[in-house]
Amino acid sequence: MIPSWNGLELLKRFLPSVIAAAIQYSKQFKAPTEIVIVDDGSVDETVAWLLGQGFVAVDGKEKGTGDEGEIGRGGDGEIDSERHSSSAYSSTPSLRLIKNETNRGFGPACNRGFESTSHPLVFLLNNDVDVDVDSIAPLVENFADASVFAVHCRVFDLESGRECGSGKVGSFSSGFIRVHRSYVIVPEIGAGTESGEQTLRYSMFASGGSAMFDRRTFLEIGGFDRLHAPMYWEDVDISYRAWKRGLSVLYEPRSVVHHRVSSTMRNVNQRSVRRMQQRNRLIYHWVNLHDGLLMASHIMWVALLAFTAPLRLQPGFLVSLMAALKKLPQIRERRLEEKRAARRSDRDVFRIFTSLEKRPDVIAYDNYADLEATPSRQ
């Protein structure tokens, strides 16, 4: 499933790889697949082009909008595929298009896509991701464990070739939950010491740009939180909510994608982007951080950052803070819901990743230079 906003050129470039991977998986396992694109109010020619490639526009159950049902169907086009019923096997994926009349943001667009499909697993992709042809099967294998909520890919920057997405380690430091420290597995280092727990590749979150999700659980949890609309931190948020419900998120290095990083957002005002990221980072903590001492530390650090923002020449933090504070009524409601649903504490989650970092086959790093300096790496 691919949400897209004014992404015509990106879809022309990257969609064929998604279709090829779907065909490969269907042929190998004789399993039906479908590709759903949610066009989020594009003003370019995305919709017309997709219809021309064989996509069928369908009613995506857009809640509260009275959105129309089927608005068209395509004929033969450049993409070599054909539609089929999801209840019967075909080596080619069905092609479905859902159209938002207005731009609603990444999270709401994704939620609409998840609601519209009936397949048990959803491979969520950005529109600027090139998918290796054999990437789907390894992701699917992990869902044999019913406790797995999501599994994400190994990601390489399309332009530099550098690895930019691997397993993520979670921790708490200086008043904030840390989610972006990465790790790789070096199998030869841990040879002969593996156990069932040892071989699991836990990850703090599954990126919304290249990860597979259990659809039913995704919807039961509530999907991407609308508090984060239009975008940013919704994938971190839902992953942490899954962890605290007793589920798990995994990293699958056999599934490889190449990402043209932030292609869609390059044309958006970057100051607004940074402020939105910071606002949603605060909302994430206020909804999900339930440990009293850790929350006290967070509040202290937020106050310190707010007080020193002018001195640090970062007035944007104050703008983000005020924007988050305006949502306090909704945040309080969501916080109570998440506290009731939690089966793990915050510290329980962090202990999982403390144990992960202690494994002999795990190399954790903060930046790519640290990884390059490692003599042996996967």
Short mmCIF file of C-alpha atoms in Angstrom, two decimals:
data_model
loop_
_atom_site.label_atom_id
_atom_site.label_comp_id
_atom_site.label_asym_id
_atom_site.label_seq_id
_atom_site.Cartn_x
_atom_site.Cartn_y
_atom_site.Cartn_z
CA MET A 1 0.00 0.00 0.00
CA ILE A 2 1.38 3.37 -1.06
CA PRO A 3 0.09 6.77 0.06
CA SER A 4 1.01 9.45 -2.45
CA TRP A 5 0.69 13.21 -2.75
CA ASN A 6 1.70 14.90 -6.00
CA GLY A 7 3.99 11.95 -6.60
CA LEU A 8 3.39 11.22 -10.28
CA GLU A 9 7.05 11.18 -11.32
CA LEU A 10 8.02 9.11 -8.29
CA LEU A 11 5.32 6.55 -9.02
CA LYS A 12 6.45 6.29 -12.64
CA ARG A 13 9.98 5.61 -11.40
CA PHE A 14 9.36 3.29 -8.44
CA LEU A 15 5.97 1.60 -8.84
CA PRO A 16 7.26 -1.00 -11.37
CA SER A 17 9.58 -2.43 -8.69
CA VAL A 18 6.64 -2.85 -6.30
CA ILE A 19 4.62 -4.66 -8.94
CA ALA A 20 7.58 -6.90 -9.82
CA ALA A 21 8.02 -7.86 -6.15
CA ALA A 22 4.29 -8.62 -5.81
CA ILE A 23 4.36 -10.81 -8.92
CA GLN A 24 7.46 -12.63 -7.67
CA TYR A 25 5.83 -13.38 -4.33
CA SER A 26 2.57 -14.55 -5.93
CA LYS A 27 4.39 -16.86 -8.32
CA GLN A 28 6.58 -18.32 -5.59
CA PHE A 29 3.83 -18.93 -3.03
CA LYS A 30 0.72 -18.99 -5.22
CA ALA A 31 -0.79 -16.29 -3.04
CA PRO A 32 -2.97 -13.37 -4.20
CA THR A 33 -1.67 -9.83 -3.80
CA GLU A 34 -3.03 -6.39 -4.44
CA ILE A 35 -1.49 -2.94 -4.72
CA VAL A 36 -3.46 -0.10 -3.19
CA ILE A 37 -2.48 3.50 -3.81
CA VAL A 38 -4.12 6.20 -1.73
CA ASP A 39 -3.89 9.47 -3.62
CA ASP A 40 -4.01 12.16 -0.95
CA GLY A 41 -5.53 15.08 -2.82
CA SER A 42 -2.88 15.38 -5.53
CA VAL A 43 -3.16 18.26 -7.99
CA ASP A 44 -0.83 16.70 -10.56
CA GLU A 45 -1.92 14.03 -13.03
CA THR A 46 -1.41 11.08 -10.67
CA VAL A 47 -5.00 9.85 -10.74
CA ALA A 48 -5.35 9.99 -14.52
CA TRP A 49 -2.02 8.22 -14.98
CA LEU A 50 -2.88 5.43 -12.54
CA LEU A 51 -6.24 4.86 -14.18
CA GLY A 52 -4.40 4.61 -17.46
CA GLN A 53 -2.17 1.90 -16.03
CA GLY A 54 -5.07 -0.36 -15.07
CA PHE A 55 -5.83 0.81 -11.56
CA VAL A 56 -9.49 0.68 -10.57
CA ALA A 57 -10.76 3.54 -8.42
CA VAL A 58 -12.79 2.25 -5.50
CA ASP A 59 -14.59 3.51 -2.43
CA GLY A 60 -12.03 3.51 0.34
CA LYS A 61 -14.59 4.05 3.14
CA GLU A 62 -13.50 7.56 3.92
CA LYS A 63 -15.26 8.22 7.21
CA GLY A 64 -17.38 11.31 7.59
CA THR A 65 -16.80 12.65 4.10
CA GLY A 66 -19.50 11.12 1.96
CA ASP A 67 -16.76 10.25 -0.49
CA GLU A 68 -17.83 8.79 -3.77
CA GLY A 69 -17.62 5.14 -4.70
CA GLU A 70 -16.01 3.88 -7.88
CA ILE A 71 -14.95 6.84 -9.99
CA GLY A 72 -13.38 5.18 -12.96
CA ARG A 73 -11.40 2.28 -14.31
CA GLY A 74 -8.33 2.16 -16.42
CA GLY A 75 -7.56 0.46 -19.65
CA ASP A 76 -4.31 -1.05 -20.89
CA GLY A 77 -1.21 0.92 -19.93
CA GLU A 78 2.52 0.78 -19.52
CA ILE A 79 2.44 -1.43 -16.42
CA ASP A 80 2.13 -5.10 -17.30
CA SER A 81 -0.46 -6.34 -14.82
CA GLU A 82 -4.11 -7.31 -14.60
CA ARG A 83 -6.81 -7.25 -11.97
CA HIS A 84 -8.02 -10.31 -10.12
CA SER A 85 -10.27 -11.14 -7.22
CA SER A 86 -8.40 -11.17 -3.89
CA SER A 87 -10.15 -14.45 -3.07
CA ALA A 88 -8.49 -16.31 -5.96
CA TYR A 89 -4.86 -16.85 -6.85
CA SER A 90 -3.30 -14.94 -9.73
CA SER A 91 0.36 -14.23 -10.39
CA THR A 92 -0.44 -10.59 -11.03
CA PRO A 93 -1.67 -8.18 -8.37
CA SER A 94 -4.98 -6.41 -8.45
CA LEU A 95 -4.57 -2.66 -8.77
CA ARG A 96 -6.76 -0.38 -6.66
CA LEU A 97 -6.85 3.39 -6.32
CA ILE A 98 -8.39 5.31 -3.44
CA LYS A 99 -8.74 9.04 -3.88
CA ASN A 100 -8.92 11.67 -1.15
CA GLU A 101 -10.57 14.83 -2.44
CA THR A 102 -8.36 16.94 -0.16
CA ASN A 103 -4.91 16.46 1.30
CA ARG A 104 -5.35 14.84 4.71
CA GLY A 105 -1.77 13.87 5.52
CA PHE A 106 0.27 10.69 5.69
CA GLY A 107 -1.40 9.06 8.69
CA PRO A 108 -5.03 9.56 7.66
CA ALA A 109 -4.23 8.45 4.11
CA CYS A 110 -2.60 5.27 5.41
CA ASN A 111 -5.48 4.56 7.77
CA ARG A 112 -7.91 4.78 4.87
CA GLY A 113 -5.81 2.33 2.90
CA PHE A 114 -5.66 -0.15 5.79
CA GLU A 115 -9.42 0.06 6.22
CA SER A 116 -10.02 -0.61 2.53
CA THR A 117 -8.07 -3.82 2.10
CA SER A 118 -8.97 -7.29 3.32
CA HIS A 119 -5.51 -8.89 3.16
CA PRO A 120 -4.10 -9.85 6.58
CA LEU A 121 -0.68 -8.27 5.96
CA VAL A 122 -0.03 -4.80 4.53
CA PHE A 123 3.37 -3.80 3.14
CA LEU A 124 3.38 -0.02 3.61
CA LEU A 125 5.72 1.90 1.29
CA ASN A 126 6.61 5.46 0.46
CA ASN A 127 6.20 6.39 -3.19
CA ASP A 128 9.96 6.97 -3.52
CA VAL A 129 11.07 3.44 -2.57
CA ASP A 130 12.58 0.89 -4.94
CA VAL A 131 11.79 -2.64 -3.71
CA ASP A 132 14.11 -5.59 -4.31
CA VAL A 133 12.22 -8.33 -6.08
CA ASP A 134 12.57 -10.93 -3.28
CA SER A 135 11.76 -8.60 -0.39
CA ILE A 136 8.23 -9.67 0.48
CA ALA A 137 8.66 -13.32 1.51
CA PRO A 138 11.16 -12.74 4.37
CA LEU A 139 8.85 -10.13 5.88
CA VAL A 140 5.88 -12.50 5.73
CA GLU A 141 7.83 -15.32 7.42
CA ASN A 142 8.08 -13.34 10.65
CA PHE A 143 4.31 -13.21 11.10
CA ALA A 144 4.22 -16.93 11.90
CA ASP A 145 4.67 -15.58 15.43
CA ALA A 146 1.29 -14.16 16.45
CA SER A 147 2.94 -11.59 18.74
CA VAL A 148 4.61 -9.80 15.82
CA PHE A 149 2.94 -6.52 14.98
CA ALA A 150 5.27 -5.18 12.29
CA VAL A 151 8.50 -5.99 10.45
CA HIS A 152 10.61 -3.44 8.62
CA CYS A 153 13.14 -3.63 5.81
CA ARG A 154 16.82 -2.91 5.50
CA VAL A 155 17.07 0.43 3.72
CA PHE A 156 19.79 1.92 1.52
CA ASP A 157 19.94 5.50 0.30
CA LEU A 158 19.28 5.35 -3.42
CA GLU A 159 21.65 8.19 -4.24
CA SER A 160 24.64 7.48 -1.99
CA GLY A 161 24.26 3.72 -1.62
CA ARG A 162 24.77 4.03 2.13
CA GLU A 163 22.75 2.00 4.56
CA CYS A 164 20.21 4.35 6.14
CA GLY A 165 17.71 2.01 7.75
CA SER A 166 18.47 -0.97 9.99
CA GLY A 167 17.32 -2.21 13.38
CA LYS A 168 16.44 0.52 15.90
CA VAL A 169 17.37 0.50 19.58
CA GLY A 170 15.10 2.14 22.15
CA SER A 171 16.19 3.84 25.37
CA PHE A 172 15.46 6.83 27.61
CA SER A 173 17.96 9.64 28.05
CA SER A 174 17.90 13.36 28.96
CA GLY A 175 14.15 13.44 29.32
CA PHE A 176 13.25 11.81 26.00
CA ILE A 177 12.65 8.36 24.54
CA ARG A 178 15.47 7.69 22.09
CA VAL A 179 14.41 5.75 19.01
CA HIS A 180 16.94 6.43 16.25
CA ARG A 181 20.06 4.61 17.47
CA SER A 182 20.66 1.84 14.94
CA TYR A 183 22.19 -1.63 15.01
CA VAL A 184 23.31 -4.36 12.65
CA ILE A 185 23.81 -8.07 13.17
CA VAL A 186 27.24 -9.69 12.70
CA PRO A 187 26.40 -13.42 12.71
CA GLU A 188 29.98 -14.67 12.91
CA ILE A 189 30.58 -12.83 16.19
CA GLY A 190 27.69 -14.57 17.90
CA ALA A 191 28.24 -17.97 16.27
CA GLY A 192 27.62 -20.85 18.64
CA THR A 193 25.83 -18.73 21.24
CA GLU A 194 22.41 -18.34 19.62
CA SER A 195 19.22 -19.06 21.48
CA GLY A 196 15.60 -18.48 20.51
CA GLU A 197 15.67 -15.04 22.08
CA GLN A 198 19.14 -14.33 20.71
CA THR A 199 18.10 -14.68 17.07
CA LEU A 200 15.21 -12.22 17.29
CA ARG A 201 15.89 -8.87 15.65
CA TYR A 202 13.80 -6.53 17.76
CA SER A 203 13.37 -2.94 16.61
CA MET A 204 11.99 0.07 18.44
CA PHE A 205 9.82 1.08 15.51
CA ALA A 206 8.84 0.10 11.99
CA SER A 207 9.20 2.93 9.52
CA GLY A 208 6.02 3.79 7.67
CA GLY A 209 8.07 4.01 4.48
CA SER A 210 9.09 0.34 4.19
CA ALA A 211 7.45 -2.01 6.69
CA MET A 212 4.84 -4.75 6.80
CA PHE A 213 2.06 -4.63 9.38
CA ASP A 214 -0.52 -7.04 10.73
CA ARG A 215 -3.64 -5.31 9.41
CA ARG A 216 -6.10 -6.51 12.04
CA THR A 217 -3.84 -5.48 14.92
CA PHE A 218 -3.09 -2.16 13.25
CA LEU A 219 -6.79 -1.36 13.14
CA GLU A 220 -7.47 -2.73 16.64
CA ILE A 221 -4.79 -0.46 18.09
CA GLY A 222 -6.45 2.45 16.32
CA GLY A 223 -4.19 2.99 13.33
CA PHE A 224 -1.93 5.99 13.01
CA ASP A 225 -2.96 8.54 15.63
CA ARG A 226 -4.68 11.56 14.09
CA LEU A 227 -2.99 13.75 16.69
CA HIS A 228 0.12 13.44 14.52
CA ALA A 229 -1.59 14.55 11.31
CA PRO A 230 -0.58 15.56 8.79
CA MET A 231 2.72 13.68 9.25
CA TYR A 232 5.76 12.62 11.31
CA TRP A 233 6.17 10.33 14.33
CA GLU A 234 3.00 8.35 13.65
CA ASP A 235 5.03 5.20 12.86
CA VAL A 236 7.16 5.60 16.01
CA ASP A 237 3.98 6.15 18.01
CA ILE A 238 2.06 3.10 16.81
CA SER A 239 5.11 0.88 17.19
CA TYR A 240 5.55 1.96 20.82
CA ARG A 241 1.86 1.43 21.48
CA ALA A 242 2.27 -2.11 20.11
CA TRP A 243 5.32 -2.76 22.30
CA LYS A 244 3.43 -1.63 25.39
CA ARG A 245 0.52 -3.92 24.50
CA GLY A 246 2.88 -6.91 24.68
CA LEU A 247 3.50 -7.17 20.94
CA SER A 248 6.81 -6.89 19.11
CA VAL A 249 8.37 -5.10 16.15
CA LEU A 250 11.15 -6.78 14.18
CA TYR A 251 13.87 -5.88 11.69
CA GLU A 252 14.32 -8.11 8.62
CA PRO A 253 17.70 -7.50 6.89
CA ARG A 254 16.93 -9.99 4.09
CA SER A 255 14.24 -7.61 2.81
CA VAL A 256 16.04 -4.75 1.06
CA VAL A 257 14.70 -1.50 -0.36
CA HIS A 258 16.40 1.60 -1.75
CA HIS A 259 14.95 4.96 -0.74
CA ARG A 260 15.24 8.36 -2.38
CA VAL A 261 15.05 10.05 1.00
CA SER A 262 12.40 12.77 1.54
CA SER A 263 11.62 13.14 -2.16
CA THR A 264 8.09 14.38 -1.56
CA MET A 265 9.01 16.71 1.30
CA ARG A 266 11.87 18.48 -0.48
CA ASN A 267 9.42 21.01 -1.85
CA VAL A 268 7.83 21.72 1.55
CA ASN A 269 9.02 24.56 3.78
CA GLN A 270 11.69 22.93 5.93
CA ARG A 271 11.13 25.23 8.90
CA SER A 272 7.51 24.09 9.04
CA VAL A 273 8.65 20.48 8.74
CA ARG A 274 11.04 20.78 11.69
CA ARG A 275 8.38 22.41 13.84
CA MET A 276 5.88 19.70 12.98
CA GLN A 277 8.41 17.01 13.85
CA GLN A 278 9.12 18.60 17.22
CA ARG A 279 5.44 19.11 17.99
CA ASN A 280 4.67 15.47 17.25
CA ARG A 281 7.68 14.28 19.23
CA LEU A 282 6.22 16.05 22.27
CA ILE A 283 2.74 14.63 21.65
CA TYR A 284 4.23 11.15 21.37
CA HIS A 285 5.76 11.46 24.83
CA TRP A 286 2.70 13.00 26.46
CA VAL A 287 0.46 10.21 25.20
CA ASN A 288 2.76 7.23 25.70
CA LEU A 289 5.25 7.90 28.51
CA HIS A 290 3.51 6.64 31.66
CA ASP A 291 6.34 6.02 34.13
CA GLY A 292 6.08 8.74 36.79
CA LEU A 293 9.80 9.38 37.28
CA LEU A 294 10.54 9.30 33.57
CA MET A 295 7.66 11.70 32.89
CA ALA A 296 8.97 14.06 35.57
CA SER A 297 12.37 14.00 33.88
CA HIS A 298 10.72 14.71 30.53
CA ILE A 299 8.79 17.71 31.91
CA MET A 300 11.94 19.10 33.47
CA TRP A 301 13.88 18.83 30.21
CA VAL A 302 11.04 20.36 28.18
CA ALA A 303 10.95 23.31 30.59
CA LEU A 304 14.71 23.71 30.31
CA LEU A 305 14.61 23.57 26.51
CA ALA A 306 11.79 26.11 26.45
CA PHE A 307 13.61 28.48 28.81
CA THR A 308 16.86 28.30 26.83
CA ALA A 309 15.32 28.28 23.34
CA PRO A 310 15.98 32.01 22.70
CA LEU A 311 19.57 31.64 23.95
CA ARG A 312 20.08 28.65 21.68
CA LEU A 313 18.58 30.60 18.76
CA GLN A 314 15.85 28.00 18.44
CA PRO A 315 12.58 29.90 18.85
CA GLY A 316 10.91 27.25 16.74
CA PHE A 317 10.88 24.94 19.78
CA LEU A 318 8.54 27.36 21.53
CA VAL A 319 6.24 27.38 18.50
CA SER A 320 6.19 23.56 18.52
CA LEU A 321 5.58 23.47 22.26
CA MET A 322 2.60 25.84 22.02
CA ALA A 323 1.16 23.82 19.13
CA ALA A 324 1.40 20.64 21.22
CA LEU A 325 -0.12 22.33 24.29
CA LYS A 326 -3.15 23.34 22.24
CA LYS A 327 -3.93 19.65 21.83
CA LEU A 328 -3.83 18.85 25.56
CA PRO A 329 -7.52 17.88 25.85
CA GLN A 330 -7.16 15.26 23.10
CA ILE A 331 -3.77 14.20 24.48
CA ARG A 332 -5.23 13.57 27.95
CA GLU A 333 -7.96 11.41 26.45
CA ARG A 334 -5.50 9.41 24.39
CA ARG A 335 -3.12 9.06 27.34
CA LEU A 336 -5.84 7.47 29.47
CA GLU A 337 -6.72 5.08 26.65
CA GLU A 338 -3.12 3.99 26.24
CA LYS A 339 -2.57 3.55 29.98
CA ARG A 340 -5.57 1.23 30.11
CA ALA A 341 -4.32 -0.77 27.13
CA ALA A 342 -0.71 -1.16 28.29
CA ARG A 343 0.58 -4.62 29.24
CA ARG A 344 4.23 -3.59 29.46
CA SER A 345 5.69 -0.64 31.32
CA ASP A 346 8.03 1.87 29.69
CA ARG A 347 10.93 0.32 31.58
CA ASP A 348 9.93 -3.16 30.40
CA VAL A 349 10.27 -1.97 26.81
CA PHE A 350 13.64 -0.33 27.42
CA ARG A 351 14.95 -3.49 29.13
CA ILE A 352 14.25 -5.46 25.94
CA PHE A 353 16.62 -3.19 24.04
CA THR A 354 19.21 -3.06 26.81
CA SER A 355 19.41 -6.86 26.51
CA LEU A 356 19.56 -6.60 22.73
CA GLU A 357 22.57 -4.28 22.85
CA LYS A 358 24.40 -6.72 25.12
CA ARG A 359 24.24 -9.51 22.56
CA PRO A 360 27.66 -10.38 21.10
CA ASP A 361 26.34 -10.35 17.53
CA VAL A 362 24.85 -6.84 17.78
CA ILE A 363 26.76 -3.70 16.81
CA ALA A 364 24.89 -0.51 17.73
CA TYR A 365 25.83 2.85 16.27
CA ASP A 366 24.66 6.45 16.24
CA ASN A 367 25.82 7.48 12.79
CA TYR A 368 27.01 5.88 9.60
CA ALA A 369 30.66 6.79 10.25
CA ASP A 370 30.60 4.57 13.34
CA LEU A 371 29.27 1.68 11.26
CA GLU A 372 31.89 2.16 8.55
CA ALA A 373 34.61 1.99 11.20
CA THR A 374 33.43 -1.45 12.29
CA PRO A 375 35.73 -4.11 10.79
CA SER A 376 33.08 -6.79 10.54
CA ARG A 377 29.47 -5.99 9.66
CA GLN A 378 26.50 -7.61 7.98
#
